[in-house]
C-alpha positions as CSV (number, residue, x, y, z in Angstrom):
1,X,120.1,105.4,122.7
2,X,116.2,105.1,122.4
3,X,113.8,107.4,121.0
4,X,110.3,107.4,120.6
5,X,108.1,110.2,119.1
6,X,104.3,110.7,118.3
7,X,104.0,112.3,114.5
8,X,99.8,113.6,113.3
9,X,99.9,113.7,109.7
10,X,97.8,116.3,108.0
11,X,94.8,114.9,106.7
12,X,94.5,113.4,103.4
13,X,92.8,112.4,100.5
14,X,92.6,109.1,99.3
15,X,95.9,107.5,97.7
16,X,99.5,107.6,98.0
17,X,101.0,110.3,99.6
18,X,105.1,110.6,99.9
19,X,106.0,111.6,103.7
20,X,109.5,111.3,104.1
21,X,110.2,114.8,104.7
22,X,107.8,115.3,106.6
23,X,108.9,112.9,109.3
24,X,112.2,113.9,109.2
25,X,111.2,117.2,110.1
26,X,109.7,115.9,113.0
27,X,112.7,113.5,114.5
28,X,116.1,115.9,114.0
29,X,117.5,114.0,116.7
30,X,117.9,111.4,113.7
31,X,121.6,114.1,112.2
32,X,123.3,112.4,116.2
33,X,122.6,108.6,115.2
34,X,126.0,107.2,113.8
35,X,124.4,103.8,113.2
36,X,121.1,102.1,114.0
37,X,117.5,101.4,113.1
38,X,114.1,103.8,112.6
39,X,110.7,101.9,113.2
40,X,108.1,103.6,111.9
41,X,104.2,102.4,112.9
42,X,101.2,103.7,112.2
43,X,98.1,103.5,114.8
44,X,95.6,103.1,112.2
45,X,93.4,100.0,110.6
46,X,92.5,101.6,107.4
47,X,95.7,103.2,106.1
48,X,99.6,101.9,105.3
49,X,102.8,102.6,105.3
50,X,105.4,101.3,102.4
51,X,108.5,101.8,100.4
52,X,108.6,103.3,96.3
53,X,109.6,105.5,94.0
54,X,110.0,108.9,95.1
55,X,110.7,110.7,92.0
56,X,107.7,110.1,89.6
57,X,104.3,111.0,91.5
58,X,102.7,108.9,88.4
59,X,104.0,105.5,90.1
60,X,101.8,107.3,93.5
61,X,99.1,107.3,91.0
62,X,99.3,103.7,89.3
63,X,99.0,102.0,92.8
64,X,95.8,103.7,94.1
65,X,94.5,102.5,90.6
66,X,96.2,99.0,91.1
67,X,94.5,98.8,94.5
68,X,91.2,100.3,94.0
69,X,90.7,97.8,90.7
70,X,92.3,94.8,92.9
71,X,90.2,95.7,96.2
72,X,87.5,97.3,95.4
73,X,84.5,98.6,97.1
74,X,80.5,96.9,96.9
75,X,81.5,93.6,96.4
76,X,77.8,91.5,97.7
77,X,79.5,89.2,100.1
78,X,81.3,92.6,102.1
79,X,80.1,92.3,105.9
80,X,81.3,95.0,107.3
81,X,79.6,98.3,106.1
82,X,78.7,100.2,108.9
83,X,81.3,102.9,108.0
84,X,80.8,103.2,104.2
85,X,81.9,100.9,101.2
86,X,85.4,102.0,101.5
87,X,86.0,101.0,104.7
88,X,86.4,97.4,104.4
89,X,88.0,97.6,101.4
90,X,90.9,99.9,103.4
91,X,90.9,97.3,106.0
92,X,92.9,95.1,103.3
93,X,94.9,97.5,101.5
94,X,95.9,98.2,105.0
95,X,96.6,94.5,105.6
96,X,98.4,93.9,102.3
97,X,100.8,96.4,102.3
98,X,101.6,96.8,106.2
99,X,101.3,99.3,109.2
100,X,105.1,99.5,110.6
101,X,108.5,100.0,108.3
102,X,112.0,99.6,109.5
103,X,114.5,101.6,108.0
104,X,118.0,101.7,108.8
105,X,120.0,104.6,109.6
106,X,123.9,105.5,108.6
107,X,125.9,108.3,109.4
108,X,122.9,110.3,110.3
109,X,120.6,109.6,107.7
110,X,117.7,107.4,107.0
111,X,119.9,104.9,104.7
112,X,117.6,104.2,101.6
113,X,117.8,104.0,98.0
114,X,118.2,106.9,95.7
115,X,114.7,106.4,94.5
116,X,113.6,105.5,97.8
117,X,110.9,107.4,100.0
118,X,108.3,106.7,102.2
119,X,104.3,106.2,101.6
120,X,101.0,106.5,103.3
121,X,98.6,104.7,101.8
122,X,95.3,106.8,102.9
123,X,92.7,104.2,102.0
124,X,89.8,106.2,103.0
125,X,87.7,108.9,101.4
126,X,88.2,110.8,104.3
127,X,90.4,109.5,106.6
128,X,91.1,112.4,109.0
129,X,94.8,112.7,110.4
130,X,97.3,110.1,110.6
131,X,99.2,109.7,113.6
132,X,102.6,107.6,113.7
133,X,104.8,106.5,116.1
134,X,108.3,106.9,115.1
135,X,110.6,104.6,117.2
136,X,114.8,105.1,117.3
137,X,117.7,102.9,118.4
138,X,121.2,103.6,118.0
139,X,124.2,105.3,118.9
């Protein structure tokens, strides 16, 4: 079986926002897969998608502080600035942590760790919505 789904995020402010429930909500078909694989891509340049802690919303916190202090906005050699001085820098926080996730899938569930929940990385002041493309194979 294959199943493929458009998700719009809510917009967001800047950081680190756990999503997990929120796109499970969207793809219930998910409670018929016995076994198989959920891709999970996101159509945008200047946020990311990743794997952490989903228990302590401080760890959410430390990387947007990791990121803004290891990519951060203004630098003089900085080319592209036609849509403000975040911009670029989301470009590579983008880059860096990655658009798409795989995630298996067991017994109808997303088969992660107990810590384990899914990011956005809104790298933007004011990104606007999200939209994802949620992709399903298995039977």
């Amino acid at each position: 079986m294959w199943l493929q789904k458009e998700i719009t995020l809510k917009s967001r402010p800047r950081g680190f926002h756990l999503i997990t429930h929120e796109i499970l909500q969207a793809v219930d078909e998910l409670l018929t897969i016995n076994m198989g694989l959920m891709n999970i891509f996101i159509k945008h340049t200047s946020a990311s998608l990743t794997i952490n802690e989903n228990a302590d919303p401080t760890v959410r916190q430390d990387f947007e502080n990791f990121f803004n202090r290891s990519i951060p906005e203004n630098e003089s050699y900085y080319q592209h600035m036609d849509e403000g001085s975040d911009d670029l820098p989301a470009h590579f926080k983008s880059s860096i942590l990655g658009n798409s996730l795989n995630i298996p899938i067991s017994n109808g569930r997303l088969n992660m760790g107990t810590w384990q929940g899914i990011y956005l990385g809104e790298h933007r002041n004011y990104g606007g919505s999200r939209r994802l493309i949620v992709t399903i194979q298995g039977e």
